[in-house]
Amino acid sequence: MRKTTLLTGLVLTLGLGSALQAQEMPTLDVPAVQVKDTTKVLTDSVEFIPVETDELIQDRLSCLEQEIPLEFNKQVRGLIDYFTIRNRKYTRRVLERKPMYFPMFEKALAKHNMPDELKYLAVVESALLPKAVSSAKAVGLWQFMDFTGRDFRLVQNHYLDERMDPEKSTEAACKFLKQLYRMFGSWEMALAAYNCGPGNVRKAIARSGGKNTFWGIYPYLPKETRAYVPSFTALVYALNHAEDHNLHPANLQTPIAVDTLLISQPLDLKLLAKQLNLPENQIVDLNPALKLKHIPENVYNFPLRIPADVRPFLAENRLAILDSARYRAPYKAPAKLKLPALTEEPTLILAKAEPVTSDSATKTFYTVRRNDNLSKIAKDQNVTVEQLKAWNKISGNVLMANQKLVVYKPESKTGQDVKETPAAEKTLLASAEEMPVSTGKNAGPSANDVPKENAAIVMVSAKQASAKKKAEVEKPQTVHHVQPGDTLWNISRRYNNVSVEKLRKANKLKGDELKPGMKLIVG
């Protein structure tokens, strides 16, 4: 990068009498400004970019300084030029978002009796984007890592990440910064520790020979942190003197009055917005902590933010609106049963008798303990990891202590009925020719001819087997696995409008109650 002399100001207008005003200033280490064709520049641009002297900027910073030192040096000057000259688009975008978040920051900082200027730290961290994610996986306005977020009770699970909740993450940031200030006794040092961690700041203090100021340990800090506090100072200046540098926001973002709706059902946020005659993504945008565009099942009293002006309409039509906006998972067609081919010869089937087990299941809840993982829980609950993930809509493998998991456990019922279970090790198949049968009047079966105790014998002729095979191939049974939220009525609608009464009769149901895990014959 080569040095050059910058213009104090550049005035470009489209009318007659356009002028180029210039005044020399000290040389800076910034990219060169090259103007090959003055006429082209005058007709292509209309922006005036002031470039102030060091003395003026230093004076303005001293007026802005309150509790946190705002030191002026060449590092700070270079970053001020970056935000006011080289990356004006970034600064304008921040100015547009400032009215949305700064009032909330100011209120939280005043509550904790902390310096008001700490609100500019969120600009350094995220440019005021609540869903910002860094390459290091830090998230939100205040860029919390997952473990730091959990330390300050920011919930993170399969559908929610409170690091993206503006109010909750701001409260957590205030507590964290106050903790760092108590640790180092300086707001500049607290800012450095917020970026690189208390451990790296302590190492820098030790390497510096015990110095306890940011600029005293500056050479010993990580490279990124060396630019962190200067960036903070430069942004305090740029956002307070934006107009002096001809920086004006195009579209100001301002907060709207919101109300809170407690939700305990699966809810599609886009459908809800449609029912309330709102822009499609407005409710999604008002709830940035939600990782999904819907509230999933098994969530109770979720505080959903909605525009306050729709509350009266919602109050009058609550049941109808929430029912219309209910989230329904994409339908998956059940797999059809594949029946094994039957032989033409008469066969003798010996099947071991087993107690009849109910297909119904009981919904239970398991509370995750420390050091639990999905494999361990699945083994303890006698289910599979895939079942746990499906029941709880978990995409990864991360669990949190005290998280509640849904577990469906089968209700085993032992009856007098016997069902035949053809299994390789429990079933003997023999053709009529292979099974010796005595035909004499007084002849009795030998020991080898007698089936073992508790075995059921079914004789099937070749004709019967052939007819049965043909019938079963022509009319395969369709089985539906009951999911949470299923009813006989909505199942009947899915399968060619089969009547509820037929479903009851085919499955020998006395009432309408269904339990997740049940298998229903639907066709």
Short mmCIF file of C-alpha atoms in Angstrom, two decimals:
data_model
loop_
_atom_site.label_atom_id
_atom_site.label_comp_id
_atom_site.label_asym_id
_atom_site.label_seq_id
_atom_site.Cartn_x
_atom_site.Cartn_y
_atom_site.Cartn_z
CA MET A 1 0.00 0.00 0.00
CA ARG A 2 1.57 3.32 -1.02
CA LYS A 3 1.11 6.69 0.65
CA THR A 4 -0.62 9.65 -0.98
CA THR A 5 -2.03 13.05 -0.15
CA LEU A 6 -5.83 13.04 0.26
CA LEU A 7 -8.24 15.81 -0.67
CA THR A 8 -9.83 17.66 2.24
CA GLY A 9 -13.17 17.54 0.46
CA LEU A 10 -14.70 16.51 -2.85
CA VAL A 11 -17.78 18.41 -4.06
CA LEU A 12 -19.46 16.98 -7.15
CA THR A 13 -22.75 18.30 -8.54
CA LEU A 14 -24.55 17.95 -11.82
CA GLY A 15 -25.44 21.66 -12.32
CA LEU A 16 -23.35 24.44 -13.82
CA GLY A 17 -20.49 25.81 -11.77
CA SER A 18 -19.33 22.45 -10.42
CA ALA A 19 -16.24 22.91 -8.30
CA LEU A 20 -13.45 20.79 -6.94
CA GLN A 21 -12.21 22.15 -3.61
CA ALA A 22 -8.95 20.83 -2.22
CA GLN A 23 -6.60 21.49 0.64
CA GLU A 24 -3.47 19.57 1.57
CA MET A 25 -3.28 17.53 4.74
CA PRO A 26 -0.68 15.23 6.33
CA THR A 27 0.27 12.07 4.47
CA LEU A 28 -1.60 8.88 5.55
CA ASP A 29 -1.14 5.20 4.87
CA VAL A 30 -4.36 4.74 2.85
CA PRO A 31 -5.07 3.66 -0.75
CA ALA A 32 -4.27 6.21 -3.45
CA VAL A 33 -7.08 8.28 -4.95
CA GLN A 34 -6.64 8.51 -8.73
CA VAL A 35 -8.70 10.82 -10.96
CA LYS A 36 -7.86 10.36 -14.64
CA ASP A 37 -10.76 12.31 -16.16
CA THR A 38 -12.14 15.13 -14.02
CA THR A 39 -15.10 15.70 -16.34
CA LYS A 40 -16.17 12.04 -16.06
CA VAL A 41 -15.94 12.15 -12.26
CA LEU A 42 -18.01 15.34 -12.16
CA THR A 43 -20.81 13.77 -14.21
CA ASP A 44 -20.77 10.28 -12.65
CA SER A 45 -20.84 11.21 -8.95
CA VAL A 46 -22.69 13.65 -6.72
CA GLU A 47 -21.15 12.86 -3.34
CA PHE A 48 -19.09 15.20 -1.19
CA ILE A 49 -16.60 13.31 1.02
CA PRO A 50 -14.96 15.49 3.67
CA VAL A 51 -11.54 14.51 4.99
CA GLU A 52 -10.84 16.16 8.34
CA THR A 53 -7.51 17.06 9.95
CA ASP A 54 -6.02 15.07 12.82
CA GLU A 55 -6.43 18.03 15.15
CA LEU A 56 -10.16 18.35 14.45
CA ILE A 57 -10.81 14.62 14.89
CA GLN A 58 -8.81 14.53 18.13
CA ASP A 59 -10.80 17.49 19.45
CA ARG A 60 -14.11 15.82 18.57
CA LEU A 61 -13.05 12.59 20.30
CA SER A 62 -12.13 14.43 23.49
CA CYS A 63 -15.63 15.95 23.53
CA LEU A 64 -17.21 12.49 23.11
CA GLU A 65 -15.09 10.82 25.81
CA GLN A 66 -16.96 9.88 28.98
CA GLU A 67 -16.07 6.86 31.15
CA ILE A 68 -14.22 4.88 28.46
CA PRO A 69 -10.98 6.48 27.15
CA LEU A 70 -11.10 7.39 23.44
CA GLU A 71 -7.42 7.67 22.60
CA PHE A 72 -6.41 9.11 19.23
CA ASN A 73 -3.41 7.70 17.33
CA LYS A 74 -2.51 6.52 13.83
CA GLN A 75 -4.33 3.17 14.28
CA VAL A 76 -7.53 4.97 15.27
CA ARG A 77 -7.12 7.52 12.45
CA GLY A 78 -6.73 4.76 9.86
CA LEU A 79 -9.96 3.09 11.04
CA ILE A 80 -11.86 6.40 11.10
CA ASP A 81 -10.89 6.86 7.44
CA TYR A 82 -12.05 3.31 6.75
CA PHE A 83 -15.54 3.96 8.16
CA THR A 84 -15.95 7.50 6.75
CA ILE A 85 -14.17 7.20 3.37
CA ARG A 86 -13.43 3.68 2.18
CA ASN A 87 -16.48 1.79 3.49
CA ARG A 88 -19.22 4.40 3.63
CA LYS A 89 -21.83 1.82 2.60
CA TYR A 90 -21.20 -0.17 5.81
CA THR A 91 -21.52 2.94 7.98
CA ARG A 92 -24.78 3.96 6.29
CA ARG A 93 -26.26 0.50 6.93
CA VAL A 94 -25.33 0.73 10.62
CA LEU A 95 -26.89 4.20 10.81
CA GLU A 96 -30.11 2.72 9.39
CA ARG A 97 -30.25 0.00 12.08
CA LYS A 98 -29.20 2.23 14.98
CA PRO A 99 -32.72 3.45 15.93
CA MET A 100 -33.91 -0.16 16.11
CA TYR A 101 -31.44 -1.30 18.78
CA PHE A 102 -29.72 1.62 20.52
CA PRO A 103 -32.72 2.59 22.71
CA MET A 104 -32.85 -0.99 24.02
CA PHE A 105 -29.07 -1.01 24.66
CA GLU A 106 -29.24 2.33 26.48
CA LYS A 107 -32.04 1.09 28.74
CA ALA A 108 -30.15 -2.11 29.66
CA LEU A 109 -26.85 -0.29 30.30
CA ALA A 110 -28.58 2.28 32.52
CA LYS A 111 -30.24 -0.55 34.46
CA HIS A 112 -26.81 -2.08 35.18
CA ASN A 113 -25.20 1.34 35.84
CA MET A 114 -22.70 0.84 33.00
CA PRO A 115 -21.21 3.37 30.51
CA ASP A 116 -23.69 4.31 27.79
CA GLU A 117 -21.00 4.20 25.09
CA LEU A 118 -20.73 0.40 25.47
CA LYS A 119 -23.69 0.25 23.06
CA TYR A 120 -21.20 0.81 20.21
CA LEU A 121 -19.60 -2.55 21.01
CA ALA A 122 -22.52 -4.34 19.33
CA VAL A 123 -21.65 -2.46 16.12
CA VAL A 124 -18.07 -3.76 16.29
CA GLU A 125 -19.34 -7.27 16.94
CA SER A 126 -22.23 -7.69 14.50
CA ALA A 127 -22.99 -4.43 12.62
CA LEU A 128 -26.35 -4.62 14.48
CA LEU A 129 -27.47 -7.83 12.76
CA PRO A 130 -29.31 -10.08 15.26
CA LYS A 131 -28.71 -13.24 13.20
CA ALA A 132 -25.03 -12.57 12.44
CA VAL A 133 -22.82 -15.70 12.56
CA SER A 134 -19.03 -15.41 12.51
CA SER A 135 -16.55 -17.88 11.02
CA ALA A 136 -15.82 -18.97 14.61
CA LYS A 137 -19.57 -19.75 15.08
CA ALA A 138 -20.20 -16.78 17.38
CA VAL A 139 -23.85 -15.73 17.04
CA GLY A 140 -26.10 -12.70 17.45
CA LEU A 141 -25.85 -8.97 18.12
CA TRP A 142 -23.23 -9.57 20.82
CA GLN A 143 -21.53 -12.57 19.14
CA PHE A 144 -21.71 -15.12 21.94
CA MET A 145 -19.97 -18.46 21.51
CA ASP A 146 -22.21 -21.41 22.41
CA PHE A 147 -20.48 -22.19 25.72
CA THR A 148 -20.38 -18.53 26.83
CA GLY A 149 -24.06 -18.17 25.93
CA ARG A 150 -24.93 -21.17 28.11
CA ASP A 151 -22.88 -19.69 30.96
CA PHE A 152 -25.26 -16.72 30.86
CA ARG A 153 -28.40 -18.87 30.49
CA LEU A 154 -29.07 -18.28 26.81
CA VAL A 155 -31.06 -21.34 25.70
CA GLN A 156 -29.80 -23.20 22.63
CA ASN A 157 -31.65 -26.23 21.27
CA HIS A 158 -33.03 -27.69 18.04
CA TYR A 159 -35.53 -24.88 17.47
CA LEU A 160 -34.34 -21.94 19.59
CA ASP A 161 -31.11 -19.95 19.97
CA GLU A 162 -31.45 -17.09 22.46
CA ARG A 163 -28.08 -15.70 21.39
CA MET A 164 -30.18 -14.22 18.55
CA ASP A 165 -32.78 -12.76 20.92
CA PRO A 166 -31.95 -9.01 21.06
CA GLU A 167 -33.24 -8.41 24.60
CA LYS A 168 -31.94 -11.59 26.25
CA SER A 169 -28.53 -11.42 24.56
CA THR A 170 -28.18 -7.73 25.54
CA GLU A 171 -28.90 -8.61 29.17
CA ALA A 172 -26.30 -11.41 28.99
CA ALA A 173 -23.72 -9.05 27.38
CA CYS A 174 -24.19 -6.50 30.19
CA LYS A 175 -23.56 -9.18 32.81
CA PHE A 176 -20.51 -10.51 30.95
CA LEU A 177 -18.95 -7.05 30.46
CA LYS A 178 -19.55 -6.15 34.11
CA GLN A 179 -17.84 -9.40 35.12
CA LEU A 180 -14.82 -8.57 32.92
CA TYR A 181 -14.64 -5.03 34.30
CA ARG A 182 -14.49 -6.39 37.86
CA MET A 183 -11.74 -8.74 36.72
CA PHE A 184 -9.45 -6.12 35.12
CA GLY A 185 -10.60 -2.76 36.55
CA SER A 186 -10.62 -1.04 33.13
CA TRP A 187 -13.26 -0.81 30.42
CA GLU A 188 -10.63 -0.90 27.66
CA MET A 189 -9.21 -4.11 29.15
CA ALA A 190 -12.75 -5.50 29.53
CA LEU A 191 -13.35 -4.84 25.82
CA ALA A 192 -10.13 -6.64 24.91
CA ALA A 193 -11.10 -9.61 27.11
CA TYR A 194 -14.58 -9.68 25.52
CA ASN A 195 -12.86 -10.25 22.17
CA CYS A 196 -10.02 -12.65 22.95
CA GLY A 197 -10.94 -14.01 26.39
CA PRO A 198 -9.63 -13.24 29.90
CA GLY A 199 -6.85 -15.83 29.56
CA ASN A 200 -5.21 -14.10 26.59
CA VAL A 201 -5.40 -10.72 28.34
CA ARG A 202 -3.69 -12.16 31.43
CA LYS A 203 -0.94 -13.64 29.22
CA ALA A 204 -0.44 -10.24 27.55
CA ILE A 205 -0.19 -8.56 30.98
CA ALA A 206 2.45 -11.09 32.04
CA ARG A 207 4.46 -10.68 28.82
CA SER A 208 4.36 -6.89 29.13
CA GLY A 209 5.94 -7.04 32.56
CA GLY A 210 2.73 -6.38 34.48
CA LYS A 211 1.29 -3.40 32.56
CA ASN A 212 -2.44 -3.05 33.10
CA THR A 213 -3.65 -0.78 30.26
CA PHE A 214 -4.79 -1.70 26.76
CA TRP A 215 -2.06 0.31 25.02
CA GLY A 216 0.50 -1.01 27.51
CA ILE A 217 -0.22 -4.64 26.53
CA TYR A 218 -1.09 -3.81 22.89
CA PRO A 219 1.99 -5.51 21.28
CA TYR A 220 1.33 -8.75 23.19
CA LEU A 221 -2.34 -9.18 22.29
CA PRO A 222 -3.63 -11.35 19.41
CA LYS A 223 -3.61 -9.48 16.09
CA GLU A 224 -7.43 -9.27 15.86
CA THR A 225 -7.72 -7.85 19.38
CA ARG A 226 -5.13 -5.14 18.61
CA ALA A 227 -7.63 -3.70 16.10
CA TYR A 228 -10.64 -4.27 18.36
CA VAL A 229 -10.46 -1.30 20.75
CA PRO A 230 -9.29 1.10 17.97
CA SER A 231 -12.32 -0.06 15.91
CA PHE A 232 -14.57 0.69 18.89
CA THR A 233 -13.11 4.22 19.18
CA ALA A 234 -13.39 4.82 15.41
CA LEU A 235 -17.05 3.75 15.34
CA VAL A 236 -17.93 5.95 18.32
CA TYR A 237 -16.52 8.86 16.29
CA ALA A 238 -18.02 7.87 12.90
CA LEU A 239 -21.56 7.31 14.20
CA ASN A 240 -21.58 10.54 16.22
CA HIS A 241 -20.11 12.67 13.40
CA ALA A 242 -21.73 10.96 10.41
CA GLU A 243 -23.31 14.19 9.18
CA ASP A 244 -19.95 15.98 9.32
CA HIS A 245 -18.72 13.35 6.86
CA ASN A 246 -21.85 13.61 4.69
CA LEU A 247 -23.08 10.17 5.78
CA HIS A 248 -26.88 9.87 5.87
CA PRO A 249 -29.01 6.72 6.29
CA ALA A 250 -31.35 5.97 3.40
CA ASN A 251 -33.99 3.87 5.23
CA LEU A 252 -34.21 4.15 8.99
CA GLN A 253 -35.33 1.01 10.82
CA THR A 254 -37.45 1.81 13.86
CA PRO A 255 -38.99 -0.55 16.41
CA ILE A 256 -42.74 -1.15 16.38
CA ALA A 257 -44.97 -1.74 19.41
CA VAL A 258 -45.16 -5.48 20.08
CA ASP A 259 -47.29 -7.75 22.21
CA THR A 260 -46.55 -11.26 23.45
CA LEU A 261 -48.67 -14.31 22.68
CA LEU A 262 -48.05 -17.51 24.68
CA ILE A 263 -48.10 -20.48 22.29
CA SER A 264 -48.40 -24.16 23.28
CA GLN A 265 -49.08 -25.77 19.90
CA PRO A 266 -47.18 -26.31 16.65
CA LEU A 267 -47.59 -23.06 14.71
CA ASP A 268 -46.53 -21.97 11.21
CA LEU A 269 -45.38 -18.35 11.49
CA LYS A 270 -45.94 -17.54 7.82
CA LEU A 271 -49.49 -18.90 7.96
CA LEU A 272 -50.11 -16.88 11.12
CA ALA A 273 -48.88 -13.71 9.39
CA LYS A 274 -51.25 -14.46 6.50
CA GLN A 275 -54.20 -14.92 8.87
CA LEU A 276 -53.37 -11.58 10.52
CA ASN A 277 -52.94 -9.77 7.17
CA LEU A 278 -49.26 -9.04 7.89
CA PRO A 279 -46.23 -9.18 5.55
CA GLU A 280 -45.17 -12.81 5.15
CA ASN A 281 -41.93 -12.56 7.17
CA GLN A 282 -42.91 -9.95 9.77
CA ILE A 283 -43.56 -12.41 12.61
CA VAL A 284 -40.41 -14.37 11.68
CA ASP A 285 -38.39 -11.12 11.84
CA LEU A 286 -39.91 -10.18 15.21
CA ASN A 287 -38.70 -13.50 16.65
CA PRO A 288 -35.09 -13.88 15.44
CA ALA A 289 -34.24 -16.42 18.17
CA LEU A 290 -36.41 -19.04 16.42
CA LYS A 291 -34.22 -21.20 14.19
CA LEU A 292 -37.28 -22.55 12.36
CA LYS A 293 -40.12 -20.71 10.67
CA HIS A 294 -42.54 -22.57 12.90
CA ILE A 295 -42.99 -23.49 16.53
CA PRO A 296 -42.64 -27.28 16.82
CA GLU A 297 -44.63 -29.75 18.91
CA ASN A 298 -44.04 -30.24 22.64
CA VAL A 299 -43.31 -26.54 23.23
CA TYR A 300 -45.28 -24.91 26.03
CA ASN A 301 -45.97 -21.21 26.63
CA PHE A 302 -43.51 -19.94 24.04
CA PRO A 303 -43.58 -16.10 24.17
CA LEU A 304 -44.20 -15.20 20.52
CA ARG A 305 -43.82 -11.51 19.63
CA ILE A 306 -46.55 -10.09 17.40
CA PRO A 307 -47.39 -6.50 16.34
CA ALA A 308 -49.48 -4.89 19.08
CA ASP A 309 -52.03 -3.50 16.63
CA VAL A 310 -53.27 -6.99 15.62
CA ARG A 311 -54.00 -8.06 19.21
CA PRO A 312 -57.70 -7.01 19.21
CA PHE A 313 -58.40 -8.92 15.97
CA LEU A 314 -56.54 -11.97 17.30
CA ALA A 315 -58.43 -11.85 20.61
CA GLU A 316 -61.78 -12.00 18.78
CA ASN A 317 -60.77 -14.86 16.46
CA ARG A 318 -58.06 -16.64 18.44
CA LEU A 319 -59.23 -20.26 18.10
CA ALA A 320 -59.98 -20.04 14.37
CA ILE A 321 -56.73 -18.20 13.58
CA LEU A 322 -54.50 -20.54 15.59
CA ASP A 323 -56.20 -23.60 14.12
CA SER A 324 -55.74 -22.29 10.56
CA ALA A 325 -52.08 -21.49 11.27
CA ARG A 326 -51.33 -24.84 12.94
CA TYR A 327 -48.06 -26.31 11.69
CA ARG A 328 -48.46 -29.70 10.02
CA ALA A 329 -45.37 -31.70 9.21
CA PRO A 330 -45.03 -32.79 5.56
CA TYR A 331 -47.02 -35.99 4.99
CA LYS A 332 -45.08 -39.19 4.34
CA ALA A 333 -46.92 -42.05 2.65
CA PRO A 334 -46.71 -45.30 4.65
CA ALA A 335 -44.77 -48.18 3.18
CA LYS A 336 -46.86 -51.02 1.76
CA LEU A 337 -46.42 -54.49 3.24
CA LYS A 338 -44.44 -56.90 1.10
CA LEU A 339 -45.77 -60.45 1.43
CA PRO A 340 -43.45 -63.43 0.91
CA ALA A 341 -44.17 -65.73 -2.02
CA LEU A 342 -46.02 -68.96 -1.18
CA THR A 343 -45.08 -72.41 -2.50
CA GLU A 344 -47.56 -74.54 -4.41
CA GLU A 345 -47.02 -77.63 -2.21
CA PRO A 346 -49.04 -78.21 0.98
CA THR A 347 -46.92 -77.12 3.92
CA LEU A 348 -46.94 -77.69 7.62
CA ILE A 349 -46.12 -74.53 9.57
CA LEU A 350 -45.02 -74.80 13.18
CA ALA A 351 -45.01 -71.43 14.92
CA LYS A 352 -44.02 -70.81 18.51
CA ALA A 353 -46.85 -69.35 20.56
CA GLU A 354 -46.11 -65.91 22.02
CA PRO A 355 -48.13 -63.53 24.20
CA VAL A 356 -50.02 -60.87 22.24
CA THR A 357 -48.44 -57.43 22.62
CA SER A 358 -50.44 -54.20 22.14
CA ASP A 359 -49.30 -51.84 19.39
CA SER A 360 -50.22 -48.82 21.48
CA ALA A 361 -47.57 -46.70 23.22
CA THR A 362 -47.40 -44.35 26.19
CA LYS A 363 -45.88 -40.88 25.84
CA THR A 364 -43.31 -40.20 28.56
CA PHE A 365 -40.74 -37.48 29.18
CA TYR A 366 -37.06 -37.95 29.97
CA THR A 367 -35.04 -35.11 31.53
CA VAL A 368 -31.50 -34.92 30.15
CA ARG A 369 -28.79 -35.18 32.79
CA ARG A 370 -25.25 -33.92 32.64
CA ASN A 371 -22.97 -36.08 30.44
CA ASP A 372 -26.00 -37.74 28.80
CA ASN A 373 -25.91 -38.39 25.07
CA LEU A 374 -28.44 -39.75 22.58
CA SER A 375 -26.86 -43.22 22.42
CA LYS A 376 -26.86 -43.64 26.20
CA ILE A 377 -30.45 -42.41 26.56
CA ALA A 378 -31.64 -44.62 23.69
CA LYS A 379 -30.02 -47.68 25.29
CA ASP A 380 -31.48 -46.89 28.73
CA GLN A 381 -34.98 -46.33 27.31
CA ASN A 382 -34.81 -49.37 25.00
CA VAL A 383 -35.38 -47.30 21.85
CA THR A 384 -33.19 -46.24 18.93
CA VAL A 385 -31.30 -42.98 18.43
CA GLU A 386 -33.29 -42.42 15.22
CA GLN A 387 -36.56 -42.70 17.15
CA LEU A 388 -35.39 -40.17 19.75
CA LYS A 389 -34.41 -37.72 17.00
CA ALA A 390 -37.72 -38.15 15.15
CA TRP A 391 -39.89 -37.81 18.26
CA ASN A 392 -38.05 -34.66 19.38
CA LYS A 393 -37.22 -33.20 15.92
CA ILE A 394 -33.49 -33.17 16.71
CA SER A 395 -31.25 -32.75 13.66
CA GLY A 396 -27.83 -32.97 15.33
CA ASN A 397 -26.47 -34.77 18.39
CA VAL A 398 -26.23 -31.88 20.88
CA LEU A 399 -28.27 -32.11 24.10
CA MET A 400 -28.58 -29.68 27.00
CA ALA A 401 -28.81 -30.51 30.69
CA ASN A 402 -32.45 -30.38 31.90
CA GLN A 403 -33.75 -30.62 28.32
CA LYS A 404 -36.95 -32.69 28.19
CA LEU A 405 -37.15 -35.46 25.60
CA VAL A 406 -40.32 -37.22 24.47
CA VAL A 407 -40.06 -41.03 24.66
CA TYR A 408 -42.83 -43.38 23.50
CA LYS A 409 -42.86 -46.67 25.41
CA PRO A 410 -44.99 -49.64 24.26
CA GLU A 411 -47.70 -50.88 26.62
CA SER A 412 -47.20 -54.64 26.78
CA LYS A 413 -50.42 -56.60 27.36
CA THR A 414 -50.33 -60.38 27.79
CA GLY A 415 -53.58 -62.10 26.80
CA GLN A 416 -54.87 -65.59 26.27
CA ASP A 417 -54.76 -65.22 22.50
CA VAL A 418 -51.89 -66.68 20.58
CA LYS A 419 -50.29 -65.07 17.56
CA GLU A 420 -48.14 -66.94 15.10
CA THR A 421 -44.70 -65.48 14.52
CA PRO A 422 -42.91 -67.14 11.63
CA ALA A 423 -39.25 -66.61 12.46
CA ALA A 424 -36.28 -68.53 11.12
CA GLU A 425 -35.19 -70.00 14.45
CA LYS A 426 -38.73 -70.51 15.80
CA THR A 427 -40.53 -71.95 12.74
CA LEU A 428 -40.24 -75.33 11.09
CA LEU A 429 -41.43 -75.64 7.50
CA ALA A 430 -41.93 -79.07 5.99
CA SER A 431 -43.67 -80.25 2.84
CA ALA A 432 -46.26 -83.04 3.06
CA GLU A 433 -43.78 -85.48 1.54
CA GLU A 434 -41.13 -84.70 4.16
CA MET A 435 -43.47 -85.13 7.16
CA PRO A 436 -43.98 -88.86 7.90
CA VAL A 437 -47.58 -89.69 8.90
CA SER A 438 -48.73 -93.17 10.08
CA THR A 439 -51.93 -94.42 8.43
CA GLY A 440 -52.47 -97.68 10.32
CA LYS A 441 -55.59 -98.04 12.49
CA ASN A 442 -53.68 -98.43 15.74
CA ALA A 443 -50.60 -96.63 14.69
CA GLY A 444 -49.61 -93.66 16.85
CA PRO A 445 -47.20 -90.85 16.23
CA SER A 446 -43.57 -91.38 17.07
CA ALA A 447 -41.63 -89.04 19.32
CA ASN A 448 -40.10 -87.36 16.31
CA ASP A 449 -43.54 -86.77 14.78
CA VAL A 450 -44.97 -84.82 17.72
CA PRO A 451 -44.57 -81.04 17.59
CA LYS A 452 -42.94 -79.42 20.57
CA GLU A 453 -45.08 -78.03 23.38
CA ASN A 454 -46.58 -74.55 22.84
CA ALA A 455 -46.50 -74.88 19.05
CA ALA A 456 -49.47 -74.12 16.83
CA ILE A 457 -50.00 -76.33 13.77
CA VAL A 458 -51.54 -74.89 10.61
CA MET A 459 -52.17 -77.15 7.60
CA VAL A 460 -52.37 -75.35 4.26
CA SER A 461 -53.25 -77.19 1.06
CA ALA A 462 -51.64 -76.26 -2.23
CA LYS A 463 -54.99 -75.03 -3.57
CA GLN A 464 -55.65 -72.89 -0.50
CA ALA A 465 -52.12 -71.51 -0.54
CA SER A 466 -52.41 -70.60 -4.21
CA ALA A 467 -55.78 -68.87 -3.70
CA LYS A 468 -54.52 -67.04 -0.64
CA LYS A 469 -51.38 -65.95 -2.48
CA LYS A 470 -53.42 -64.60 -5.38
CA ALA A 471 -55.80 -62.70 -3.09
CA GLU A 472 -53.00 -61.16 -1.05
CA VAL A 473 -51.03 -60.11 -4.11
CA GLU A 474 -54.10 -58.47 -5.61
CA LYS A 475 -55.09 -56.66 -2.38
CA PRO A 476 -52.03 -55.69 -0.33
CA GLN A 477 -52.83 -54.19 3.05
CA THR A 478 -51.85 -50.59 3.75
CA VAL A 479 -50.80 -49.82 7.30
CA HIS A 480 -50.62 -46.34 8.87
CA HIS A 481 -48.28 -45.68 11.82
CA VAL A 482 -50.01 -43.27 14.17
CA GLN A 483 -48.08 -40.03 14.76
CA PRO A 484 -48.59 -37.50 17.57
CA GLY A 485 -51.64 -35.36 16.72
CA ASP A 486 -53.28 -37.94 14.43
CA THR A 487 -57.05 -38.54 14.71
CA LEU A 488 -59.30 -41.08 13.00
CA TRP A 489 -60.91 -38.26 11.06
CA ASN A 490 -57.71 -36.79 9.56
CA ILE A 491 -56.35 -40.30 8.84
CA SER A 492 -59.59 -41.13 7.00
CA ARG A 493 -59.13 -38.03 4.81
CA ARG A 494 -55.62 -39.14 3.78
CA TYR A 495 -56.67 -42.55 2.49
CA ASN A 496 -59.30 -41.99 -0.21
CA ASN A 497 -61.87 -40.77 2.31
CA VAL A 498 -62.30 -44.16 3.99
CA SER A 499 -64.96 -43.69 6.67
CA VAL A 500 -64.12 -43.40 10.35
CA GLU A 501 -66.52 -46.29 11.05
CA LYS A 502 -64.61 -48.56 8.64
CA LEU A 503 -61.34 -47.66 10.36
CA ARG A 504 -62.86 -48.56 13.74
CA LYS A 505 -64.22 -51.86 12.42
CA ALA A 506 -61.03 -52.87 10.57
CA ASN A 507 -58.90 -52.21 13.64
CA LYS A 508 -61.42 -53.35 16.31
CA LEU A 509 -61.44 -49.95 18.00
CA LYS A 510 -64.15 -49.18 20.55
CA GLY A 511 -63.60 -45.42 20.67
CA ASP A 512 -61.68 -42.65 18.91
CA GLU A 513 -58.58 -42.60 21.11
CA LEU A 514 -55.27 -43.19 19.30
CA LYS A 515 -51.77 -43.42 20.68
CA PRO A 516 -48.51 -42.67 18.83
CA GLY A 517 -46.92 -45.88 17.60
CA MET A 518 -50.19 -47.73 16.91
CA LYS A 519 -50.52 -49.45 13.54
CA LEU A 520 -53.85 -49.03 11.77
CA ILE A 521 -55.06 -50.99 8.76
CA VAL A 522 -56.34 -48.34 6.34
CA GLY A 523 -56.83 -50.29 3.11
#
